[in-house]
GROMACS .gro file of N, CA and C in nm:
model
  474
    1MET      N    1   0.082  -0.118   0.000
    1MET     CA    2   0.000   0.000   0.000
    1MET      C    3   0.087   0.125   0.000
    2ASP      N    4   0.214   0.110  -0.033
    2ASP     CA    5   0.307   0.222  -0.029
    2ASP      C    6   0.264   0.337  -0.120
    3ARG      N    7   0.215   0.305  -0.238
    3ARG     CA    8   0.182   0.410  -0.333
    3ARG      C    9   0.034   0.445  -0.336
    4ALA      N   10  -0.048   0.374  -0.263
    4ALA     CA   11  -0.190   0.405  -0.257
    4ALA      C   12  -0.216   0.492  -0.134
    5ALA      N   13  -0.299   0.591  -0.151
    5ALA     CA   14  -0.327   0.684  -0.042
    5ALA      C   15  -0.421   0.625   0.063
    6SER      N   16  -0.503   0.526   0.022
    6SER     CA   17  -0.598   0.467   0.116
    6SER      C   18  -0.627   0.322   0.074
    7ILE      N   19  -0.693   0.252   0.163
    7ILE     CA   20  -0.732   0.114   0.133
    7ILE      C   21  -0.831   0.112   0.017
    8THR      N   22  -0.921   0.207   0.013
    8THR     CA   23  -1.019   0.215  -0.096
    8THR      C   24  -0.949   0.234  -0.230
    9GLU      N   25  -0.847   0.318  -0.234
    9GLU     CA   26  -0.773   0.340  -0.359
    9GLU      C   27  -0.701   0.211  -0.402
   10LEU      N   28  -0.644   0.138  -0.307
   10LEU     CA   29  -0.579   0.012  -0.338
   10LEU      C   30  -0.679  -0.089  -0.394
   11GLU      N   31  -0.796  -0.099  -0.332
   11GLU     CA   32  -0.899  -0.191  -0.381
   11GLU      C   33  -0.947  -0.150  -0.520
   12ASP      N   34  -0.958  -0.019  -0.546
   12ASP     CA   35  -0.998   0.029  -0.679
   12ASP      C   36  -0.893  -0.007  -0.783
   13ARG      N   37  -0.766   0.005  -0.748
   13ARG     CA   38  -0.659  -0.033  -0.841
   13ARG      C   39  -0.664  -0.182  -0.872
   14LEU      N   40  -0.683  -0.263  -0.768
   14LEU     CA   41  -0.694  -0.407  -0.790
   14LEU      C   42  -0.814  -0.440  -0.879
   15ASP      N   43  -0.924  -0.369  -0.859
   15ASP     CA   44  -1.043  -0.390  -0.940
   15ASP      C   45  -1.016  -0.356  -1.087
   16ARG      N   46  -0.946  -0.247  -1.112
   16ARG     CA   47  -0.916  -0.207  -1.251
   16ARG      C   48  -0.824  -0.308  -1.319
   17VAL      N   49  -0.725  -0.357  -1.247
   17VAL     CA   50  -0.636  -0.459  -1.304
   17VAL      C   51  -0.716  -0.585  -1.333
   18GLY      N   52  -0.801  -0.625  -1.238
   18GLY     CA   53  -0.884  -0.743  -1.256
   18GLY      C   54  -0.979  -0.730  -1.374
   19PHE      N   55  -1.031  -0.609  -1.397
   19PHE     CA   56  -1.121  -0.586  -1.509
   19PHE      C   57  -1.054  -0.621  -1.642
   20ASP      N   58  -0.931  -0.575  -1.658
   20ASP     CA   59  -0.857  -0.607  -1.781
   20ASP      C   60  -0.833  -0.756  -1.794
   21VAL      N   61  -0.798  -0.820  -1.685
   21VAL     CA   62  -0.773  -0.964  -1.685
   21VAL      C   63  -0.901  -1.040  -1.720
   22GLY      N   64  -1.014  -0.998  -1.663
   22GLY     CA   65  -1.140  -1.067  -1.684
   22GLY      C   66  -1.182  -1.074  -1.830
   23GLY      N   67  -1.168  -0.964  -1.902
   23GLY     CA   68  -1.202  -0.965  -2.044
   23GLY      C   69  -1.116  -1.061  -2.122
   24ARG      N   70  -0.989  -1.067  -2.087
   24ARG     CA   71  -0.896  -1.157  -2.156
   24ARG      C   72  -0.923  -1.303  -2.120
   25VAL      N   73  -0.958  -1.328  -1.995
   25VAL     CA   74  -0.989  -1.465  -1.952
   25VAL      C   75  -1.111  -1.517  -2.027
   26LEU      N   76  -1.215  -1.434  -2.038
   26LEU     CA   77  -1.335  -1.476  -2.111
   26LEU      C   78  -1.303  -1.506  -2.256
   27GLU      N   79  -1.220  -1.425  -2.317
   27GLU     CA   80  -1.180  -1.448  -2.456
   27GLU      C   81  -1.102  -1.578  -2.469
   28LEU      N   82  -1.008  -1.602  -2.380
   28LEU     CA   83  -0.929  -1.725  -2.382
   28LEU      C   84  -1.017  -1.848  -2.365
   29LEU      N   85  -1.108  -1.843  -2.270
   29LEU     CA   86  -1.197  -1.957  -2.247
   29LEU      C   87  -1.288  -1.982  -2.367
   30GLY      N   88  -1.325  -1.875  -2.437
   30GLY     CA   89  -1.404  -1.890  -2.560
   30GLY      C   90  -1.327  -1.964  -2.667
   31TYR      N   91  -1.197  -1.937  -2.678
   31TYR     CA   92  -1.115  -2.009  -2.775
   31TYR      C   93  -1.097  -2.156  -2.739
   32ARG      N   94  -1.096  -2.185  -2.611
   32ARG     CA   95  -1.076  -2.322  -2.565
   32ARG      C   96  -1.200  -2.409  -2.577
   33GLU      N   97  -1.318  -2.348  -2.584
   33GLU     CA   98  -1.441  -2.425  -2.594
   33GLU      C   99  -1.449  -2.496  -2.728
   34LYS      N  100  -1.504  -2.617  -2.725
   34LYS     CA  101  -1.518  -2.694  -2.849
   34LYS      C  102  -1.624  -2.632  -2.940
   35ALA      N  103  -1.732  -2.590  -2.879
   35ALA     CA  104  -1.840  -2.526  -2.954
   35ALA      C  105  -1.873  -2.393  -2.888
   36PRO      N  106  -1.793  -2.289  -2.917
   36PRO     CA  107  -1.818  -2.161  -2.850
   36PRO      C  108  -1.956  -2.105  -2.885
   37ARG      N  109  -2.018  -2.046  -2.786
   37ARG     CA  110  -2.149  -1.984  -2.809
   37ARG      C  111  -2.161  -1.860  -2.722
   38ARG      N  112  -2.243  -1.771  -2.769
   38ARG     CA  113  -2.267  -1.648  -2.693
   38ARG      C  114  -2.375  -1.674  -2.591
   39ARG      N  115  -2.348  -1.641  -2.468
   39ARG     CA  116  -2.445  -1.658  -2.361
   39ARG      C  117  -2.534  -1.534  -2.354
   40THR      N  118  -2.664  -1.557  -2.362
   40THR     CA  119  -2.758  -1.445  -2.361
   40THR      C  120  -2.838  -1.437  -2.232
   41ASP      N  121  -2.830  -1.539  -2.150
   41ASP     CA  122  -2.907  -1.546  -2.027
   41ASP      C  123  -2.817  -1.514  -1.907
   42VAL      N  124  -2.869  -1.439  -1.812
   42VAL     CA  125  -2.793  -1.400  -1.693
   42VAL      C  126  -2.743  -1.523  -1.619
   43LEU      N  127  -2.830  -1.619  -1.598
   43LEU     CA  128  -2.792  -1.738  -1.524
   43LEU      C  129  -2.687  -1.820  -1.598
   44ASP      N  130  -2.696  -1.825  -1.730
   44ASP     CA  131  -2.596  -1.897  -1.810
   44ASP      C  132  -2.457  -1.838  -1.794
   45VAL      N  133  -2.447  -1.706  -1.801
   45VAL     CA  134  -2.315  -1.643  -1.789
   45VAL      C  135  -2.260  -1.659  -1.647
   46LEU      N  136  -2.347  -1.653  -1.547
   46LEU     CA  137  -2.301  -1.673  -1.409
   46LEU      C  138  -2.256  -1.817  -1.385
   47LYS      N  139  -2.329  -1.913  -1.441
   47LYS     CA  140  -2.289  -2.054  -1.429
   47LYS      C  141  -2.156  -2.078  -1.500
   48HIS      N  142  -2.136  -2.011  -1.612
   48HIS     CA  143  -2.009  -2.023  -1.686
   48HIS      C  144  -1.893  -1.970  -1.601
   49ILE      N  145  -1.914  -1.856  -1.536
   49ILE     CA  146  -1.810  -1.800  -1.449
   49ILE      C  147  -1.785  -1.894  -1.332
   50HIS      N  148  -1.892  -1.945  -1.271
   50HIS     CA  149  -1.881  -2.030  -1.153
   50HIS      C  150  -1.814  -2.164  -1.183
   51SER      N  151  -1.853  -2.228  -1.293
   51SER     CA  152  -1.807  -2.365  -1.316
   51SER      C  153  -1.699  -2.381  -1.422
   52VAL      N  154  -1.675  -2.281  -1.504
   52VAL     CA  155  -1.571  -2.291  -1.607
   52VAL      C  156  -1.455  -2.194  -1.579
   53ALA      N  157  -1.488  -2.066  -1.561
   53ALA     CA  158  -1.382  -1.966  -1.542
   53ALA      C  159  -1.315  -1.980  -1.406
   54TRP      N  160  -1.392  -2.004  -1.301
   54TRP     CA  161  -1.335  -2.013  -1.166
   54TRP      C  162  -1.233  -2.126  -1.157
   55PRO      N  163  -1.266  -2.249  -1.205
   55PRO     CA  164  -1.164  -2.355  -1.201
   55PRO      C  165  -1.041  -2.323  -1.287
   56ALA      N  166  -1.061  -2.253  -1.399
   56ALA     CA  167  -0.948  -2.216  -1.484
   56ALA      C  168  -0.855  -2.119  -1.411
   57LEU      N  169  -0.913  -2.033  -1.329
   57LEU     CA  170  -0.834  -1.933  -1.257
   57LEU      C  171  -0.780  -1.985  -1.124
   58PHE      N  172  -0.862  -2.059  -1.050
   58PHE     CA  173  -0.827  -2.093  -0.912
   58PHE      C  174  -0.816  -2.242  -0.883
   59GLY      N  175  -0.834  -2.327  -0.984
   59GLY     CA  176  -0.815  -2.471  -0.966
   59GLY      C  177  -0.934  -2.545  -0.910
   60LYS      N  178  -1.042  -2.476  -0.880
   60LYS     CA  179  -1.163  -2.540  -0.829
   60LYS      C  180  -1.281  -2.447  -0.854
   61PRO      N  181  -1.403  -2.503  -0.866
   61PRO     CA  182  -1.519  -2.415  -0.882
   61PRO      C  183  -1.544  -2.336  -0.754
   62ALA      N  184  -1.613  -2.226  -0.765
   62ALA     CA  185  -1.651  -2.150  -0.646
   62ALA      C  186  -1.744  -2.235  -0.561
   63ASP      N  187  -1.747  -2.207  -0.432
   63ASP     CA  188  -1.826  -2.289  -0.341
   63ASP      C  189  -1.976  -2.272  -0.360
   64ASP      N  190  -2.019  -2.153  -0.398
   64ASP     CA  191  -2.163  -2.130  -0.406
   64ASP      C  192  -2.194  -2.019  -0.504
   65LEU      N  193  -2.305  -2.036  -0.575
   65LEU     CA  194  -2.362  -1.932  -0.661
   65LEU      C  195  -2.508  -1.922  -0.623
   66GLN      N  196  -2.551  -1.805  -0.582
   66GLN     CA  197  -2.691  -1.792  -0.542
   66GLN      C  198  -2.744  -1.654  -0.575
   67ALA      N  199  -2.875  -1.649  -0.591
   67ALA     CA  200  -2.944  -1.521  -0.612
   67ALA      C  201  -2.968  -1.458  -0.476
   68ALA      N  202  -2.962  -1.327  -0.471
   68ALA     CA  203  -2.989  -1.256  -0.346
   68ALA      C  204  -3.139  -1.261  -0.317
   69ASN      N  205  -3.174  -1.269  -0.192
   69ASN     CA  206  -3.315  -1.275  -0.154
   69ASN      C  207  -3.384  -1.140  -0.170
   70ALA      N  208  -3.309  -1.033  -0.152
   70ALA     CA  209  -3.369  -0.899  -0.148
   70ALA      C  210  -3.399  -0.842  -0.286
   71ALA      N  211  -3.321  -0.878  -0.389
   71ALA     CA  212  -3.337  -0.815  -0.520
   71ALA      C  213  -3.317  -0.917  -0.632
   72ASP      N  214  -3.390  -0.896  -0.741
   72ASP     CA  215  -3.380  -0.988  -0.856
   72ASP      C  216  -3.252  -0.966  -0.936
   73ASP      N  217  -3.192  -0.848  -0.922
   73ASP     CA  218  -3.075  -0.815  -1.004
   73ASP      C  219  -2.943  -0.840  -0.931
   74GLU      N  220  -2.946  -0.905  -0.816
   74GLU     CA  221  -2.825  -0.931  -0.739
   74GLU      C  222  -2.799  -1.081  -0.726
   75TYR      N  223  -2.672  -1.116  -0.744
   75TYR     CA  224  -2.627  -1.254  -0.730
   75TYR      C  225  -2.498  -1.254  -0.649
   76MET      N  226  -2.468  -1.368  -0.589
   76MET     CA  227  -2.347  -1.380  -0.507
   76MET      C  228  -2.271  -1.507  -0.544
   77ILE      N  229  -2.141  -1.492  -0.557
   77ILE     CA  230  -2.051  -1.606  -0.573
   77ILE      C  231  -1.967  -1.609  -0.446
   78THR      N  232  -1.968  -1.723  -0.378
   78THR     CA  233  -1.897  -1.736  -0.250
   78THR      C  234  -1.786  -1.838  -0.262
   79ASP      N  235  -1.670  -1.804  -0.207
   79ASP     CA  236  -1.557  -1.897  -0.201
   79ASP      C  237  -1.499  -1.889  -0.061
   80THR      N  238  -1.494  -2.002   0.008
   80THR     CA  239  -1.447  -2.001   0.146
   80THR      C  240  -1.295  -1.996   0.156
   81ASP      N  241  -1.226  -2.033   0.051
   81ASP     CA  242  -1.080  -2.035   0.057
   81ASP      C  243  -1.024  -1.975  -0.072
   82LEU      N  244  -1.053  -1.848  -0.094
   82LEU     CA  245  -1.013  -1.781  -0.217
   82LEU      C  246  -0.861  -1.771  -0.226
   83LEU      N  247  -0.807  -1.815  -0.337
   83LEU     CA  248  -0.663  -1.826  -0.354
   83LEU      C  249  -0.590  -1.693  -0.337
   84VAL      N  250  -0.648  -1.582  -0.384
   84VAL     CA  251  -0.577  -1.454  -0.376
   84VAL      C  252  -0.562  -1.403  -0.233
   85GLY      N  253  -0.640  -1.454  -0.141
   85GLY     CA  254  -0.628  -1.412  -0.003
   85GLY      C  255  -0.563  -1.515   0.087
   86LYS      N  256  -0.533  -1.630   0.029
   86LYS     CA  257  -0.484  -1.742   0.109
   86LYS      C  258  -0.345  -1.718   0.167
   87PHE      N  259  -0.257  -1.657   0.091
   87PHE     CA  260  -0.119  -1.641   0.133
   87PHE      C  261  -0.085  -1.496   0.167
   88ILE      N  262  -0.186  -1.419   0.202
   88ILE     CA  263  -0.166  -1.279   0.238
   88ILE      C  264  -0.198  -1.263   0.387
   89SER      N  265  -0.105  -1.207   0.458
   89SER     CA  266  -0.136  -1.172   0.598
   89SER      C  267  -0.162  -1.022   0.601
   90ILE      N  268  -0.279  -0.987   0.647
   90ILE     CA  269  -0.322  -0.848   0.648
   90ILE      C  270  -0.300  -0.790   0.788
   91PRO      N  271  -0.222  -0.683   0.798
   91PRO     CA  272  -0.202  -0.620   0.930
   91PRO      C  273  -0.333  -0.568   0.988
   92ARG      N  274  -0.339  -0.556   1.117
   92ARG     CA  275  -0.460  -0.508   1.184
   92ARG      C  276  -0.500  -0.368   1.136
   93SER      N  277  -0.402  -0.286   1.102
   93SER     CA  278  -0.434  -0.151   1.056
   93SER      C  279  -0.504  -0.150   0.920
   94TYR      N  280  -0.495  -0.261   0.846
   94TYR     CA  281  -0.562  -0.273   0.716
   94TYR      C  282  -0.676  -0.373   0.724
   95ALA      N  283  -0.740  -0.383   0.838
   95ALA     CA  284  -0.842  -0.484   0.862
   95ALA      C  285  -0.957  -0.478   0.761
   96SER      N  286  -0.986  -0.361   0.708
   96SER     CA  287  -1.097  -0.350   0.614
   96SER      C  288  -1.057  -0.383   0.470
   97PHE      N  289  -0.930  -0.409   0.445
   97PHE     CA  290  -0.883  -0.442   0.310
   97PHE      C  291  -0.933  -0.580   0.269
   98VAL      N  292  -0.987  -0.590   0.146
   98VAL     CA  293  -1.038  -0.715   0.093
   98VAL      C  294  -0.957  -0.751  -0.031
   99PRO      N  295  -0.868  -0.851  -0.023
   99PRO     CA  296  -0.788  -0.887  -0.140
   99PRO      C  297  -0.873  -0.942  -0.254
  100GLY      N  298  -0.996  -0.982  -0.224
  100GLY     CA  299  -1.086  -1.031  -0.327
  100GLY      C  300  -1.129  -0.923  -0.424
  101SER      N  301  -1.088  -0.799  -0.403
  101SER     CA  302  -1.120  -0.691  -0.496
  101SER      C  303  -1.064  -0.721  -0.635
  102LEU      N  304  -0.951  -0.788  -0.640
  102LEU     CA  305  -0.894  -0.829  -0.769
  102LEU      C  306  -0.990  -0.924  -0.840
  103VAL      N  307  -1.044  -1.020  -0.767
  103VAL     CA  308  -1.136  -1.117  -0.824
  103VAL      C  309  -1.266  -1.050  -0.865
  104ALA      N  310  -1.313  -0.954  -0.785
  104ALA     CA  311  -1.433  -0.878  -0.822
  104ALA      C  312  -1.411  -0.807  -0.955
  105GLY      N  313  -1.292  -0.751  -0.975
  105GLY     CA  314  -1.260  -0.687  -1.102
  105GLY      C  315  -1.257  -0.787  -1.217
  106ILE      N  316  -1.204  -0.906  -1.192
  106ILE     CA  317  -1.201  -1.011  -1.295
  106ILE      C  318  -1.344  -1.048  -1.335
  107VAL      N  319  -1.431  -1.068  -1.237
  107VAL     CA  320  -1.570  -1.103  -1.265
  107VAL      C  321  -1.639  -0.990  -1.340
  108ARG      N  322  -1.615  -0.867  -1.298
  108ARG     CA  323  -1.674  -0.750  -1.366
  108ARG      C  324  -1.627  -0.742  -1.510
  109GLY      N  325  -1.498  -0.771  -1.534
  109GLY     CA  326  -1.444  -0.771  -1.669
  109GLY      C  327  -1.504  -0.880  -1.757
  110MET      N  328  -1.523  -0.998  -1.700
  110MET     CA  329  -1.585  -1.107  -1.777
  110MET      C  330  -1.729  -1.073  -1.812
  111LEU      N  331  -1.802  -1.017  -1.716
  111LEU     CA  332  -1.942  -0.982  -1.741
  111LEU      C  333  -1.952  -0.870  -1.845
  112ALA      N  334  -1.866  -0.771  -1.836
  112ALA     CA  335  -1.868  -0.660  -1.933
  112ALA      C  336  -1.834  -0.711  -2.073
  113ALA      N  337  -1.735  -0.799  -2.083
  113ALA     CA  338  -1.695  -0.853  -2.213
  113ALA      C  339  -1.806  -0.939  -2.273
  114ALA      N  340  -1.887  -1.001  -2.188
  114ALA     CA  341  -1.998  -1.084  -2.236
  114ALA      C  342  -2.124  -1.002  -2.263
  115GLY      N  343  -2.121  -0.872  -2.234
  115GLY     CA  344  -2.236  -0.786  -2.259
  115GLY      C  345  -2.333  -0.778  -2.143
  116PHE      N  346  -2.284  -0.801  -2.022
  116PHE     CA  347  -2.366  -0.796  -1.901
  116PHE      C  348  -2.306  -0.696  -1.802
  117PRO      N  349  -2.318  -0.566  -1.827
  117PRO     CA  350  -2.257  -0.469  -1.735
  117PRO      C  351  -2.318  -0.482  -1.595
  118ALA      N  352  -2.230  -0.472  -1.496
  118ALA     CA  353  -2.274  -0.488  -1.357
  118ALA      C  354  -2.178  -0.418  -1.264
  119ARG      N  355  -2.226  -0.387  -1.145
  119ARG     CA  356  -2.139  -0.343  -1.036
  119ARG      C  357  -2.102  -0.467  -0.958
  120VAL      N  358  -1.973  -0.485  -0.935
  120VAL     CA  359  -1.926  -0.606  -0.866
  120VAL      C  360  -1.835  -0.562  -0.751
  121SER      N  361  -1.857  -0.622  -0.635
  121SER     CA  362  -1.775  -0.589  -0.518
  121SER      C  363  -1.744  -0.715  -0.440
  122ALA      N  364  -1.635  -0.711  -0.365
  122ALA     CA  365  -1.594  -0.824  -0.283
  122ALA      C  366  -1.614  -0.790  -0.136
  123HIS      N  367  -1.658  -0.889  -0.060
  123HIS     CA  368  -1.684  -0.868   0.083
  123HIS      C  369  -1.640  -0.990   0.160
  124PHE      N  370  -1.588  -0.968   0.281
  124PHE     CA  371  -1.564  -1.077   0.374
  124PHE      C  372  -1.695  -1.106   0.447
  125VAL      N  373  -1.729  -1.232   0.462
  125VAL     CA  374  -1.847  -1.272   0.536
  125VAL      C  375  -1.803  -1.366   0.646
  126GLU      N  376  -1.832  -1.329   0.769
  126GLU     CA  377  -1.794  -1.412   0.883
  126GLU      C  378  -1.869  -1.544   0.880
  127GLN      N  379  -1.798  -1.652   0.912
  127GLN     CA  380  -1.857  -1.785   0.917
  127GLN      C  381  -1.893  -1.820   1.060
  128PRO      N  382  -2.001  -1.895   1.079
  128PRO     CA  383  -2.034  -1.939   1.214
  128PRO      C  384  -1.923  -2.029   1.269
  129GLY      N  385  -1.897  -2.021   1.395
  129GLY     CA  386  -1.792  -2.103   1.455
  129GLY      C  387  -1.658  -2.034   1.461
  130GLY      N  388  -1.650  -1.910   1.413
  130GLY     CA  389  -1.526  -1.834   1.423
  130GLY      C  390  -1.416  -1.875   1.328
  131SER      N  391  -1.448  -1.956   1.225
  131SER     CA  392  -1.345  -1.993   1.129
  131SER      C  393  -1.315  -1.874   1.037
  132LYS      N  394  -1.220  -1.894   0.948
  132LYS     CA  395  -1.179  -1.787   0.856
  132LYS      C  396  -1.299  -1.738   0.774
  133PRO      N  397  -1.313  -1.606   0.756
  133PRO     CA  398  -1.428  -1.556   0.679
  133PRO      C  399  -1.419  -1.596   0.532
  134SER      N  400  -1.534  -1.616   0.471
  134SER     CA  401  -1.536  -1.646   0.328
  134SER      C  402  -1.542  -1.515   0.250
  135THR      N  403  -1.508  -1.522   0.124
  135THR     CA  404  -1.515  -1.405   0.037
  135THR      C  405  -1.638  -1.420  -0.050
  136THR      N  406  -1.721  -1.319  -0.050
  136THR     CA  407  -1.841  -1.318  -0.133
  136THR      C  408  -1.827  -1.209  -0.237
  137ILE      N  409  -1.846  -1.247  -0.362
  137ILE     CA  410  -1.844  -1.153  -0.473
  137ILE      C  411  -1.989  -1.118  -0.501
  138LEU      N  412  -2.027  -0.993  -0.476
  138LEU     CA  413  -2.164  -0.947  -0.494
  138LEU      C  414  -2.176  -0.883  -0.632
  139ILE      N  415  -2.270  -0.932  -0.710
  139ILE     CA  416  -2.291  -0.885  -0.847
  139ILE      C  417  -2.428  -0.820  -0.855
  140LYS      N  418  -2.432  -0.694  -0.896
  140LYS     CA  419  -2.558  -0.623  -0.916
  140LYS      C  420  -2.563  -0.577  -1.061
  141PHE      N  421  -2.650  -0.639  -1.138
  141PHE     CA  422  -2.660  -0.611  -1.280
  141PHE      C  423  -2.726  -0.476  -1.306
  142ASP      N  424  -2.686  -0.413  -1.417
  142ASP     CA  425  -2.748  -0.288  -1.460
  142ASP      C  426  -2.894  -0.313  -1.497
  143ALA      N  427  -2.973  -0.208  -1.493
  143ALA     CA  428  -3.115  -0.220  -1.527
  143ALA      C  429  -3.134  -0.269  -1.671
  144SER      N  430  -3.046  -0.228  -1.762
  144SER     CA  431  -3.059  -0.270  -1.902
  144SER      C  432  -3.046  -0.422  -1.916
  145VAL      N  433  -2.961  -0.483  -1.835
  145VAL     CA  434  -2.944  -0.628  -1.840
  145VAL      C  435  -3.071  -0.697  -1.793
  146MET      N  436  -3.130  -0.646  -1.686
  146MET     CA  437  -3.251  -0.708  -1.633
  146MET      C  438  -3.370  -0.688  -1.726
  147GLN      N  439  -3.376  -0.574  -1.796
  147GLN     CA  440  -3.482  -0.553  -1.896
  147GLN      C  441  -3.466  -0.650  -2.012
  148ARG      N  442  -3.342  -0.670  -2.056
  148ARG     CA  443  -3.316  -0.766  -2.164
  148ARG      C  444  -3.353  -0.907  -2.119
  149GLN      N  445  -3.320  -0.942  -1.995
  149GLN     CA  446  -3.353  -1.074  -1.942
  149GLN      C  447  -3.504  -1.094  -1.936
  150ALA      N  448  -3.577  -0.992  -1.895
  150ALA     CA  449  -3.723  -1.001  -1.889
  150ALA      C  450  -3.781  -1.020  -2.029
  151ALA      N  451  -3.727  -0.950  -2.127
  151ALA     CA  452  -3.773  -0.965  -2.265
  151ALA      C  453  -3.745  -1.106  -2.316
  152LEU      N  454  -3.628  -1.161  -2.283
  152LEU     CA  455  -3.595  -1.298  -2.324
  152LEU      C  456  -3.690  -1.399  -2.259
  153ASP      N  457  -3.717  -1.380  -2.131
  153ASP     CA  458  -3.809  -1.469  -2.061
  153ASP      C  459  -3.950  -1.464  -2.121
  154THR      N  460  -3.994  -1.344  -2.154
  154THR     CA  461  -4.126  -1.327  -2.216
  154THR      C  462  -4.131  -1.395  -2.353
  155ALA      N  463  -4.025  -1.379  -2.433
  155ALA     CA  464  -4.019  -1.440  -2.565
  155ALA      C  465  -4.017  -1.593  -2.557
  156ARG      N  466  -3.953  -1.647  -2.456
  156ARG     CA  467  -3.947  -1.792  -2.439
  156ARG      C  468  -4.083  -1.850  -2.401
  157ARG      N  469  -4.159  -1.774  -2.322
  157ARG     CA  470  -4.288  -1.822  -2.274
  157ARG      C  471  -4.396  -1.817  -2.382
  158GLY      N  472  -4.381  -1.728  -2.472
  158GLY     CA  473  -4.493  -1.723  -2.565
  158GLY      C  474  -4.470  -1.633  -2.677
   0.00000   0.00000   0.00000
C-alpha cells in the first residue's frame, strides 16, 4: 500500500487490473471451448463463471452461486478459501482491506466482455464457529441487463 493513499484506492486499483484480466480470460476460455457460443441469459453467464472460469483461474469451482433474496438483479458467488487471499497476511491496521477486490474486477471484466454490465464488489463474510471468513463476490446487474432478461423470458414463454 506504499503508493496508494488509502485502502479504498488500493482496492480500486486491484479492481481495474482485474477488469482487464477478466475480459482476456473470457476471450481465452471462448477459444478453448469446443463449440463456443454467446451466452444471452444471466444465469448462463453466471454458471459459466462459476463452473468454467473459476476452475481455470483458481483450480476449483466457487463454493456457491446464489441469487440474493432482497433483489432480482443481485447474485453472489462465494468462495471459502479464495486463492488470492490465502497467502496474504493483512495487518490489523488494514483490517478493512479485501484482497478479493482483484477477483471482483475479474468477474466484472468477464461480465462486461460478455455484454452484461454490472457493479461487482468483494466482501468478507464471517462464518459461524469463528473460522476464517469467506469471500463473497456481490454482483448487481445494470437495469438494461434485467430488462433484456425479462424480454428474453417473455419471448421464451410465448
